[in-house]
Tab-separated table of C-alpha atoms and ligand atoms in Angstrom:
chain	number	residue	atom	x	y	z
Q	12	MET	CA	8.817	96.158	28.877
Q	13	PHE	CA	7.908	98.903	26.467
Q	14	GLY	CA	9.237	99.754	23.026
Q	15	ILE	CA	8.388	102.269	20.332
Q	16	TRP	CA	9.570	102.655	16.741
Q	17	GLY	CA	9.065	105.797	14.683
Q	18	HIS	CA	7.919	108.649	16.959
Q	19	ASP	CA	9.604	112.010	17.659
Q	20	LYS	CA	8.841	111.683	21.356
Q	21	ALA	CA	10.011	108.092	21.708
Q	22	ALA	CA	11.690	108.484	25.120
Q	23	GLU	CA	8.847	110.496	26.679
Q	24	LEU	CA	6.239	107.995	25.459
Q	25	THR	CA	8.352	105.152	26.828
Q	26	TYR	CA	8.407	106.937	30.186
Q	27	TYR	CA	4.584	107.128	30.181
Q	28	GLY	CA	4.320	103.506	29.069
Q	29	LEU	CA	6.645	102.349	31.832
Q	30	HIS	CA	4.800	104.443	34.389
Q	31	SER	CA	1.545	102.665	33.533
Q	32	MET	CA	3.325	99.348	34.121
Q	33	GLN	CA	5.026	100.354	37.371
Q	34	HIS	CA	3.141	97.540	39.143
Q	35	ARG	CA	5.239	95.054	37.124
Q	36	GLY	CA	8.479	96.112	38.793
Q	37	GLN	CA	9.503	98.639	41.409
Q	38	GLU	CA	13.204	97.953	41.790
Q	39	GLY	CA	14.646	99.795	38.843
Q	40	ALA	CA	13.729	101.470	35.563
Q	41	GLY	CA	15.503	102.436	32.374
Q	42	ILE	CA	15.166	103.665	28.810
Q	43	VAL	CA	17.508	103.236	25.841
Q	44	VAL	CA	16.978	105.624	22.913
Q	45	ASN	CA	18.285	105.354	19.388
Q	46	ASP	CA	19.152	108.885	18.235
Q	47	GLY	CA	19.729	107.740	14.678
Q	48	THR	CA	23.436	107.082	15.042
Q	49	GLU	CA	23.891	105.589	18.497
Q	50	LEU	CA	22.049	104.136	21.464
Q	51	ASN	CA	21.913	106.175	24.707
Q	52	VAL	CA	20.753	104.932	28.081
Q	53	HIS	CA	19.264	106.428	31.235
Q	54	LYS	CA	18.529	103.987	34.058
Q	55	ASP	CA	18.803	103.540	37.800
Q	56	LEU	CA	17.428	101.742	40.817
Q	57	GLY	CA	14.064	103.109	41.964
Q	58	LEU	CA	10.565	103.861	40.731
Q	59	VAL	CA	9.994	105.264	37.234
Q	60	ASN	CA	9.183	108.748	38.579
Q	61	ASP	CA	12.302	108.867	40.719
Q	62	VAL	CA	14.619	107.521	38.045
Q	63	PHE	CA	13.401	110.060	35.470
Q	64	LYS	CA	12.792	112.985	37.845
Q	65	HIS	CA	15.967	114.734	36.775
Q	66	ALA	CA	16.330	113.056	33.390
Q	67	LYS	CA	16.957	115.455	30.563
Q	68	PHE	CA	14.637	114.216	27.870
Q	69	ASP	CA	16.262	116.608	25.400
Q	70	GLN	CA	19.343	114.410	25.780
Q	71	LEU	CA	17.240	111.344	25.071
Q	72	GLN	CA	16.251	112.408	21.596
Q	73	GLY	CA	15.422	109.849	18.953
Q	74	ARG	CA	12.528	108.165	17.185
Q	75	VAL	CA	13.115	104.726	18.678
Q	76	ALA	CA	13.288	103.600	22.308
Q	77	ILE	CA	12.891	100.597	24.583
Q	78	GLY	CA	12.290	100.646	28.330
Q	79	HIS	CA	11.997	98.313	31.276
Q	80	VAL	CA	10.872	98.214	34.894
Q	81	ARG	CA	12.611	95.593	36.947
Q	82	TYR	CA	11.357	93.155	39.553
Q	83	SER	CA	13.825	90.449	40.442
Q	84	THR	CA	13.029	87.142	42.025
Q	85	GLN	CA	16.333	85.454	42.718
Q	86	GLY	CA	18.771	87.797	40.950
Q	87	GLU	CA	20.538	90.570	42.812
Q	88	LYS	CA	18.878	93.930	43.329
Q	89	ALA	CA	22.028	95.571	41.936
Q	90	ALA	CA	22.183	98.733	39.838
Q	91	SER	CA	24.160	96.771	37.243
Q	92	ASN	CA	21.139	94.515	36.704
Q	93	VAL	CA	18.733	97.367	35.910
Q	94	GLN	CA	17.573	97.106	32.303
Q	95	PRO	CA	17.717	97.701	29.403
Q	96	LEU	CA	21.271	96.362	29.223
Q	97	LEU	CA	23.402	98.159	26.623
Q	98	PHE	CA	26.391	96.582	24.859
Q	99	HIS	CA	28.833	98.143	22.415
Q	100	ALA	CA	30.770	96.347	19.699
Q	101	GLN	CA	32.813	97.464	16.682
Q	102	THR	CA	29.926	96.440	14.476
Q	103	GLY	CA	27.282	98.353	16.448
Q	104	SER	CA	25.380	98.451	19.708
Q	105	LEU	CA	22.771	96.181	21.208
Q	106	ALA	CA	20.203	96.933	23.930
Q	107	LEU	CA	18.153	94.242	25.639
Q	108	ALA	CA	15.070	94.177	27.836
Q	109	HIS	CA	13.704	90.937	29.248
Q	110	ASN	CA	10.618	89.801	31.124
Q	111	GLY	CA	10.692	86.261	32.449
Q	112	ASN	CA	13.173	83.787	33.808
Q	113	ILE	CA	15.738	81.648	32.005
Q	114	MET	CA	16.028	78.254	33.674
Q	115	ASN	CA	19.279	77.194	32.016
Q	116	ALA	CA	21.025	80.560	32.451
Q	117	TYR	CA	23.518	79.113	34.929
Q	118	LYS	CA	24.565	76.412	32.499
Q	119	LEU	CA	24.775	78.833	29.572
Q	120	ARG	CA	26.888	81.249	31.630
Q	121	GLY	CA	29.230	78.407	32.482
Q	122	GLU	CA	29.646	77.547	28.798
Q	123	LEU	CA	30.205	81.190	27.868
Q	124	GLU	CA	32.795	81.626	30.606
Q	125	LYS	CA	34.656	78.525	29.450
Q	126	GLN	CA	34.851	80.128	26.024
Q	127	GLY	CA	36.323	83.301	27.464
Q	128	SER	CA	33.312	85.541	28.043
Q	129	ILE	CA	33.364	87.755	31.123
Q	130	LEU	CA	29.903	88.820	32.227
Q	131	GLN	CA	29.183	92.089	34.002
Q	132	THR	CA	25.845	91.321	35.620
Q	133	SER	CA	24.142	88.481	37.453
Q	134	SER	CA	21.108	88.911	35.199
Q	135	ASP	CA	20.244	86.187	32.714
Q	136	THR	CA	19.561	88.870	30.129
Q	137	GLU	CA	23.263	89.374	29.510
Q	138	VAL	CA	23.563	85.727	28.475
Q	139	LEU	CA	21.327	86.356	25.467
Q	140	ALA	CA	23.546	89.209	24.257
Q	141	HIS	CA	26.629	86.957	24.335
Q	142	LEU	CA	24.815	84.132	22.577
Q	143	ILE	CA	23.635	86.469	19.824
Q	144	LYS	CA	27.179	87.781	19.258
Q	145	ARG	CA	28.784	84.328	19.526
Q	146	ASN	CA	27.114	83.412	16.274
Q	147	GLY	CA	29.695	85.672	14.583
Q	148	GLU	CA	27.491	86.868	11.759
Q	149	GLY	CA	26.254	90.082	13.361
Q	150	ILE	CA	22.894	90.850	14.889
Q	151	ASN	CA	20.078	89.704	12.665
Q	152	GLU	CA	17.073	87.362	12.681
Q	153	ASN	CA	19.345	84.363	12.258
Q	154	SER	CA	21.696	85.064	15.130
Q	155	ILE	CA	18.821	86.081	17.396
Q	156	SER	CA	16.821	82.937	16.512
Q	157	ASP	CA	19.879	80.778	17.185
Q	158	ALA	CA	20.389	82.391	20.561
Q	159	LEU	CA	16.708	82.185	21.532
Q	160	ASN	CA	16.667	78.497	20.704
Q	161	GLN	CA	19.296	77.911	23.391
Q	162	MET	CA	17.107	79.514	26.069
Q	163	VAL	CA	14.925	77.332	28.246
Q	164	GLY	CA	12.290	79.073	30.331
Q	165	ALA	CA	9.880	81.965	30.127
Q	166	TYR	CA	10.846	85.014	28.161
Q	167	ALA	CA	9.628	88.035	26.332
Q	168	TYR	CA	12.479	90.098	24.854
Q	169	LEU	CA	12.899	93.488	23.282
Q	170	ILE	CA	16.155	93.830	21.370
Q	171	LEU	CA	17.332	97.124	19.899
Q	172	THR	CA	20.175	97.872	17.484
Q	173	GLU	CA	20.945	101.050	15.554
Q	174	GLU	CA	18.991	99.584	12.626
Q	175	LYS	CA	16.124	97.519	13.993
Q	176	MET	CA	13.951	96.615	16.936
Q	177	TYR	CA	13.094	92.961	17.629
Q	178	ALA	CA	10.369	91.496	19.859
Q	179	ALA	CA	10.326	87.798	20.758
Q	180	LEU	CA	8.210	85.500	22.903
Q	181	ASP	CA	9.118	82.017	24.184
Q	182	PRO	CA	7.503	79.017	22.429
Q	183	SER	CA	4.975	78.503	25.264
Q	184	GLY	CA	4.058	82.190	25.513
Q	185	ILE	CA	4.343	82.205	29.296
Q	186	ARG	CA	4.557	85.993	29.615
Q	187	PRO	CA	2.313	88.493	27.799
Q	188	LEU	CA	3.544	90.716	24.948
Q	189	SER	CA	1.433	92.875	22.651
Q	190	ILE	CA	1.916	95.152	19.646
Q	191	GLY	CA	0.091	98.442	19.137
Q	192	LEU	CA	0.013	101.385	16.761
Q	193	LEU	CA	0.318	105.079	17.533
Q	194	GLY	CA	-0.178	106.863	14.252
Q	195	ASP	CA	2.582	105.399	12.091
Q	196	ALA	CA	4.637	104.322	15.080
Q	197	TYR	CA	4.798	100.728	16.276
Q	198	VAL	CA	4.534	100.113	20.005
Q	199	VAL	CA	5.329	96.935	21.943
Q	200	ALA	CA	4.361	96.434	25.586
Q	201	SER	CA	4.030	93.742	28.233
Q	202	GLU	CA	0.542	95.009	29.032
Q	203	THR	CA	-2.054	96.707	26.850
Q	204	CYS	CA	-2.721	99.303	29.590
Q	205	ALA	CA	0.451	100.998	28.279
Q	206	PHE	CA	-1.243	101.476	24.886
Q	207	ASP	CA	-4.264	103.108	26.513
Q	208	GLN	CA	-1.926	105.341	28.500
Q	209	ILE	CA	-0.309	106.845	25.387
Q	210	GLY	CA	-3.354	106.706	23.100
Q	211	ALA	CA	-2.119	103.802	20.975
Q	212	THR	CA	-4.423	101.147	19.572
Q	213	PHE	CA	-3.923	97.430	20.044
Q	214	LEU	CA	-2.797	95.649	16.883
Q	215	ARG	CA	-2.152	92.060	17.976
Q	216	GLU	CA	-0.274	89.828	20.401
Q	217	VAL	CA	3.217	88.522	19.740
Q	218	LEU	CA	2.727	84.790	19.235
Q	219	PRO	CA	4.601	82.072	21.113
Q	220	GLY	CA	7.813	81.233	19.215
Q	221	GLU	CA	7.543	84.368	17.075
Q	222	LEU	CA	10.326	86.871	16.354
Q	223	ILE	CA	9.087	90.222	15.099
Q	224	THR	CA	11.397	92.679	13.381
Q	225	ILE	CA	10.397	96.334	13.238
Q	226	ASP	CA	12.146	98.970	11.122
Q	227	ASP	CA	11.171	101.805	8.765
Q	228	ASN	CA	9.844	99.216	6.297
Q	229	GLY	CA	7.259	98.077	8.844
Q	230	LEU	CA	6.763	94.860	10.697
Q	231	LYS	CA	8.094	91.455	9.695
Q	232	SER	CA	7.399	88.168	11.428
Q	233	ILE	CA	9.305	84.883	11.454
Q	234	ARG	CA	9.101	81.817	13.656
Q	235	PHE	CA	12.263	80.935	15.553
Q	236	ALA	CA	10.590	77.927	17.178
Q	237	GLU	CA	7.491	75.871	16.774
Q	238	GLN	CA	4.634	77.169	18.883
Q	239	ARG	CA	3.793	74.870	21.781
Q	240	LYS	CA	0.475	74.850	23.580
Q	241	ARG	CA	0.089	78.333	25.047
Q	242	SER	CA	0.907	78.462	28.754
Q	243	LEU	CA	0.225	82.075	29.667
Q	244	CYS	CA	0.876	82.611	33.380
Q	245	ALA	CA	-2.403	82.329	35.325
Q	246	MET	CA	-1.004	84.639	38.012
Q	247	GLU	CA	-0.948	87.437	35.426
Q	248	TYR	CA	-4.747	87.248	35.527
Q	249	VAL	CA	-5.090	86.430	39.220
Q	250	TYR	CA	-2.812	89.087	40.675
Q	251	PHE	CA	-0.018	90.541	38.603
Q	252	SER	CA	-1.548	92.501	35.714
Q	253	ARG	CA	-3.608	95.657	35.746
Q	254	PRO	CA	-7.383	95.104	35.464
Q	255	ASP	CA	-7.603	97.336	32.390
Q	256	SER	CA	-5.116	95.180	30.448
Q	257	ASN	CA	-6.139	92.476	28.001
Q	258	GLU	CA	-4.049	89.344	27.718
Q	259	ASN	CA	-4.524	86.728	25.060
Q	260	TYR	CA	-7.614	88.739	24.082
Q	261	VAL	CA	-9.161	88.394	27.565
Q	262	ASN	CA	-9.671	91.409	29.838
Q	263	VAL	CA	-8.032	90.958	33.232
Q	264	HIS	CA	-10.827	92.599	35.269
Q	265	ALA	CA	-13.473	90.535	33.458
Q	266	SER	CA	-11.579	87.314	34.151
Q	267	ARG	CA	-11.157	88.229	37.842
Q	268	LYS	CA	-14.860	88.941	38.094
Q	269	LYS	CA	-15.544	85.511	36.626
Q	270	MET	CA	-13.148	83.954	39.157
Q	271	GLY	CA	-15.309	85.523	41.872
Q	272	LYS	CA	-18.486	84.203	40.267
Q	273	GLU	CA	-17.060	80.695	39.918
Q	274	LEU	CA	-15.951	80.822	43.536
Q	275	ALA	CA	-19.403	81.892	44.703
Q	276	LYS	CA	-20.894	78.897	42.886
Q	277	GLU	CA	-18.314	76.488	44.277
Q	278	ALA	CA	-18.054	77.772	47.844
Q	279	PRO	CA	-21.001	79.880	49.024
Q	280	ALA	CA	-21.234	80.962	52.662
Q	281	ASP	CA	-24.000	82.197	54.945
Q	282	ALA	CA	-22.999	85.822	55.389
Q	283	ASP	CA	-24.199	89.430	55.318
Q	284	ILE	CA	-21.620	91.189	53.146
Q	285	VAL	CA	-18.780	90.547	50.666
Q	286	VAL	CA	-15.548	92.480	51.089
Q	287	GLY	CA	-12.476	92.496	48.820
Q	288	VAL	CA	-8.873	93.144	49.808
Q	289	PRO	CA	-7.804	96.223	47.838
Q	290	ASP	CA	-6.731	96.503	45.113
Q	291	SER	CA	-6.156	93.220	43.327
Q	292	SER	CA	-9.156	91.381	44.851
Q	293	ILE	CA	-11.850	93.983	44.209
Q	294	SER	CA	-12.836	92.580	40.801
Q	295	ALA	CA	-13.233	89.036	42.185
Q	296	ALA	CA	-15.186	90.343	45.195
Q	297	ILE	CA	-17.616	92.182	42.883
Q	298	GLY	CA	-18.095	88.947	40.916
Q	299	PHE	CA	-18.642	86.924	44.084
Q	300	ALA	CA	-21.220	89.431	45.376
Q	301	GLU	CA	-23.030	89.564	42.044
Q	302	GLU	CA	-23.284	85.773	41.839
Q	303	SER	CA	-24.261	85.231	45.480
Q	304	GLY	CA	-26.758	88.086	45.637
Q	305	LEU	CA	-25.024	89.497	48.723
Q	306	PRO	CA	-24.091	93.187	48.938
Q	307	TYR	CA	-20.543	94.130	47.995
Q	308	GLU	CA	-19.223	96.505	50.624
Q	309	MET	CA	-16.147	98.626	50.931
Q	310	GLY	CA	-15.132	97.038	54.194
Q	311	ILE	CA	-11.400	97.594	53.860
Q	312	ILE	CA	-9.746	100.854	52.807
Q	313	LYS	CA	-6.279	101.108	51.337
Q	314	ASN	CA	-4.179	104.149	52.101
Q	315	ARG	CA	-3.041	105.138	48.624
Q	316	TYR	CA	-0.021	107.008	49.935
Q	317	VAL	CA	1.615	103.905	51.337
Q	318	GLY	CA	3.665	102.592	48.462
Q	319	ARG	CA	6.141	99.790	48.510
Q	320	THR	CA	8.714	102.389	49.395
Q	321	PHE	CA	7.382	103.143	52.864
Q	322	ILE	CA	9.721	102.513	55.749
Q	323	GLN	CA	9.402	98.871	56.715
Q	324	PRO	CA	8.193	98.789	60.312
Q	325	SER	CA	10.314	97.084	62.917
Q	326	GLN	CA	9.049	93.756	64.251
Q	327	ASP	CA	7.236	95.285	67.258
Q	328	LEU	CA	5.562	97.932	65.066
Q	329	ARG	CA	4.614	95.483	62.312
Q	330	GLU	CA	0.916	95.526	63.224
Q	331	LEU	CA	0.917	99.311	62.941
Q	332	GLY	CA	2.556	98.920	59.550
Q	333	VAL	CA	-0.294	96.708	58.338
Q	334	LYS	CA	-2.825	99.259	59.558
Q	335	MET	CA	-0.919	101.990	57.701
Q	336	LYS	CA	-1.760	100.217	54.486
Q	337	LEU	CA	-5.182	98.645	55.096
Q	338	SER	CA	-7.901	99.748	57.526
Q	339	PRO	CA	-11.228	98.047	58.179
Q	340	VAL	CA	-14.365	100.222	58.013
Q	341	ARG	CA	-15.821	99.586	61.458
Q	342	GLY	CA	-19.214	101.100	60.622
Q	343	ILE	CA	-19.636	98.509	57.869
Q	344	ILE	CA	-17.986	95.494	59.465
Q	345	GLU	CA	-19.261	95.589	63.055
Q	346	GLY	CA	-21.708	92.820	63.898
Q	347	LYS	CA	-21.640	91.384	60.378
Q	348	ARG	CA	-20.838	87.979	58.969
Q	349	VAL	CA	-18.198	88.865	56.397
Q	350	ILE	CA	-17.033	87.015	53.295
Q	351	MET	CA	-13.491	88.234	52.707
Q	352	ILE	CA	-12.196	87.731	49.162
Q	353	ASP	CA	-8.493	87.724	48.408
Q	354	ASP	CA	-7.005	86.879	45.020
Q	355	SER	CA	-4.403	84.451	46.340
Q	356	ILE	CA	-2.598	83.095	49.366
Q	357	VAL	CA	1.158	82.670	49.146
Q	358	ARG	CA	2.631	82.565	52.650
Q	359	GLY	CA	-0.653	83.324	54.362
Q	360	THR	CA	0.560	86.486	56.077
Q	361	THR	CA	-1.829	88.914	54.332
Q	362	SER	CA	-4.972	86.864	54.971
Q	363	LYS	CA	-4.027	86.280	58.599
Q	364	ARG	CA	-3.533	90.000	59.207
Q	365	ILE	CA	-6.751	91.000	57.478
Q	366	VAL	CA	-8.885	88.428	59.286
Q	367	LYS	CA	-7.468	89.840	62.512
Q	368	LEU	CA	-8.247	93.427	61.462
Q	369	LEU	CA	-11.820	92.474	60.524
Q	370	LYS	CA	-12.401	90.660	63.808
Q	371	GLU	CA	-10.960	93.595	65.770
Q	372	ALA	CA	-13.411	95.823	63.889
Q	373	GLY	CA	-16.273	93.689	65.228
Q	374	ALA	CA	-16.913	91.139	62.462
Q	375	LYS	CA	-19.079	88.318	63.865
Q	376	GLU	CA	-17.674	85.769	61.420
Q	377	VAL	CA	-15.031	85.943	58.700
Q	378	HIS	CA	-15.289	83.470	55.833
Q	379	VAL	CA	-12.213	83.650	53.621
Q	380	ARG	CA	-12.695	82.872	49.933
Q	381	ILE	CA	-9.628	82.819	47.692
Q	382	ALA	CA	-10.215	83.514	43.995
Q	383	SER	CA	-7.493	81.111	42.817
Q	384	PRO	CA	-6.403	77.570	43.687
Q	385	ALA	CA	-4.000	77.044	46.578
Q	386	ILE	CA	-0.387	77.835	45.644
Q	387	THR	CA	1.595	74.713	46.394
Q	388	ASP	CA	4.660	74.914	44.132
Q	389	PRO	CA	7.347	77.495	43.346
Q	390	CYS	CA	7.422	79.450	40.080
Q	391	PHE	CA	10.476	79.123	37.810
Q	392	TYR	CA	9.085	81.437	35.164
Q	393	GLY	CA	9.491	84.867	36.694
Q	394	VAL	CA	6.862	85.357	39.407
Q	395	ASP	CA	8.163	85.715	42.925
Q	396	MET	CA	6.652	82.626	44.557
Q	397	SER	CA	8.845	81.589	47.422
Q	398	THR	CA	10.322	78.172	47.980
Q	399	LYS	CA	7.981	75.303	48.779
Q	400	ASP	CA	8.600	75.398	52.532
Q	401	GLU	CA	7.339	79.015	52.665
Q	402	LEU	CA	4.091	78.283	50.804
Q	403	ILE	CA	1.399	77.761	53.421
Q	404	ALA	CA	-0.738	75.522	51.184
Q	405	ALA	CA	2.229	73.256	50.418
Q	406	ASN	CA	2.576	72.404	54.082
Q	407	HIS	CA	-0.920	72.582	55.584
Q	408	SER	CA	-4.391	71.195	54.936
Q	409	ILE	CA	-7.300	73.532	54.219
Q	410	ASP	CA	-8.562	73.146	57.807
Q	411	GLU	CA	-5.123	73.928	59.181
Q	412	ILE	CA	-4.887	77.040	57.007
Q	413	ALA	CA	-8.270	78.256	58.290
Q	414	LYS	CA	-7.007	77.793	61.852
Q	415	ILE	CA	-3.648	79.488	61.205
Q	416	ILE	CA	-5.228	82.583	59.660
Q	417	GLY	CA	-8.066	82.652	62.201
Q	418	ALA	CA	-10.912	82.324	59.667
Q	419	ASP	CA	-14.293	80.734	60.417
Q	420	SER	CA	-14.035	78.958	57.075
Q	421	ILE	CA	-11.836	79.044	53.996
Q	422	SER	CA	-12.192	77.849	50.390
Q	423	PHE	CA	-10.061	78.149	47.285
Q	424	LEU	CA	-11.250	78.319	43.684
Q	425	SER	CA	-10.841	74.990	41.863
Q	426	GLU	CA	-8.397	74.583	38.958
Q	427	GLU	CA	-11.351	74.042	36.615
Q	428	GLY	CA	-13.047	77.161	37.968
Q	429	LEU	CA	-9.925	79.218	37.265
Q	430	GLN	CA	-9.684	77.826	33.742
Q	431	ARG	CA	-13.341	78.587	33.080
Q	432	ALA	CA	-12.786	82.163	34.278
Q	433	ILE	CA	-9.789	82.781	32.001
Q	434	LEU	CA	-10.117	80.636	28.921
Q	435	LYS	CA	-12.498	81.446	26.109
Q	436	ASP	CA	-12.285	77.905	24.752
Q	437	ASN	CA	-9.857	75.029	24.930
Q	438	SER	CA	-8.101	75.672	21.642
Q	439	ILE	CA	-4.314	75.438	21.460
Q	440	ASN	CA	-3.857	79.178	21.845
Q	441	GLN	CA	-5.917	79.408	24.992
Q	442	GLY	CA	-3.833	77.440	27.504
Q	443	ILE	CA	-2.627	78.855	30.804
Q	444	CYS	CA	0.261	77.887	33.087
Q	445	MET	CA	-0.947	76.875	36.538
Q	446	ALA	CA	2.317	75.230	37.624
Q	447	CYS	CA	2.356	77.062	40.979
Q	448	MET	CA	-1.046	75.527	41.739
Q	449	THR	CA	-0.685	72.099	40.174
Q	450	GLY	CA	3.054	71.325	40.137
Q	451	LYS	CA	2.709	70.578	36.426
Q	452	TYR	CA	5.433	72.610	34.732
Q	453	PRO	CA	4.978	73.279	31.004
Q	454	VAL	CA	8.720	73.942	30.492
Q	455	GLN	CA	11.387	71.955	32.300
Q	456	GLU	CA	15.139	72.076	32.427
Q	457	GLU	CA	16.104	68.713	33.871
Q	458	GLU	CA	19.813	69.315	34.372
Q	459	GLU	CA	19.428	72.738	35.868
Q	460	LYS	CA	20.097	72.257	39.582
Q	461	GLU	CA	21.745	75.550	40.458
Q	462	VAL	CA	20.029	78.783	41.350
Q	463	THR	CA	18.603	80.516	38.286
Q	464	TYR	CA	19.243	84.144	37.418
Q	465	THR	CA	16.283	86.297	36.709
Q	466	SER	CA	15.119	89.543	35.174
L	10	AMP	P1	0.800	86.169	51.300
L	10	AMP	O1	0.553	87.277	52.241
L	10	AMP	O2	2.255	85.738	51.293
L	10	AMP	O3	-0.132	85.012	51.454
L	10	AMP	O4	0.595	86.740	49.812
L	10	AMP	C1	-0.693	86.844	49.254
L	10	AMP	C2	-1.017	88.275	48.974
L	10	AMP	O5	0.011	88.860	48.164
L	10	AMP	C3	-2.297	88.398	48.196
L	10	AMP	O6	-3.062	89.393	48.836
L	10	AMP	C4	-1.918	88.803	46.791
L	10	AMP	O7	-2.686	89.909	46.359
L	10	AMP	C5	-0.461	89.172	46.852
L	10	AMP	N1	0.383	88.389	45.929
L	10	AMP	C6	0.108	87.274	45.232
L	10	AMP	N2	1.167	86.881	44.491
L	10	AMP	C7	2.156	87.762	44.735
L	10	AMP	C8	3.506	87.917	44.262
L	10	AMP	N3	4.035	87.071	43.409
L	10	AMP	N4	4.229	88.974	44.725
L	10	AMP	C9	3.705	89.845	45.596
L	10	AMP	N5	2.440	89.750	46.083
L	10	AMP	C10	1.666	88.728	45.662
């Protein structure tokens, strides 16, 4: 999510901000601009560049905008679900962008439908719009707070009306959300890399349970809920976020490097070189090499022109497809004992393929070291972690995993090691959510049995 208040080039800057956060969602992208009298939207399925290739920015004039890139977990990949969602009422318009996952969305939809609401999308984001309006007193801090307090799950929201922009974060702060300044303009973004992209400076993070209102009078903060212990998603640090982003005042690359160092202390191996799987594991591999005193080598190359859009290979050409994306450097690998670092194992498919590639390139031994604990439980907070039966570590012992992926040995970082790598101290604001690794969920919706909708 990206939002900006008070800049002549609001839509263009939102485009740049979204582009820098393309890794957060590749399914769809959109921008809503406030031209001073009404809200206008441009959005579609596809990557940011494709969606805005033919966009006429002169028709997206205005000093205020919000934008979104979408990645859905269980919700439909439908055009109608691409955000921001825009609603019109006699009293004014409302645009919404959401990052996270609402666990009780199914129940809330049911209640809304019983009261006569007809929803257009299968996205949980629409539920918030109805709840805000149901209050009957217009769109303001009160009605938004009321609506937010009915949400159970992980959420960061950007809400735009003709008069104001609002930014809110769930009481556990599961997803990241930061505020920056560009001259006199306020900027809000899921990741701080978006600020660097447009030349904005970081001001502060949105706090768990905080609702921020931005208008021409500046920034105002209220609490819509009591702040719980922070549970910022550990996978944001492990895999999801860009290394140049800071989250909860910790740099992502630096934390990944520390994960590698912790791993090297916990699970050293007799080997000749350390190799990382590009791109997300490079930082951890550098840390592992530094700590172990072994050389870090570029043993695997990623073809930068193979995006997520490339034609999915058919089953019999799948191996070729893997090689299209990642190639081992034979001159480096051949005859060596290799420590292969990956950031995480979900289903085990990536590690298995890469071990095979390294062995085919002549590696004498491949010792797999994973810079996060084994993922054993699904995520209900907005990261695409498959169901338990698809998670390799939920169904197999460490030795079995090593055998399945063909590694000579395998080790995962401990939970304590991950915490040490991310947390500055153990104060209340420094907690992380490791539910997918521990099965301990910081937010629970007991009654919610049906499939959840997601943004
Ligand atoms: P898998 O191949 O299923 O074991 O997935 C693990 C690989 O996917 C690792 O190399 C990670 O970099 C990456 N990864 C980790 N979490 C996710 C996620 N939620 N979505 C997509 N890729 C992921």
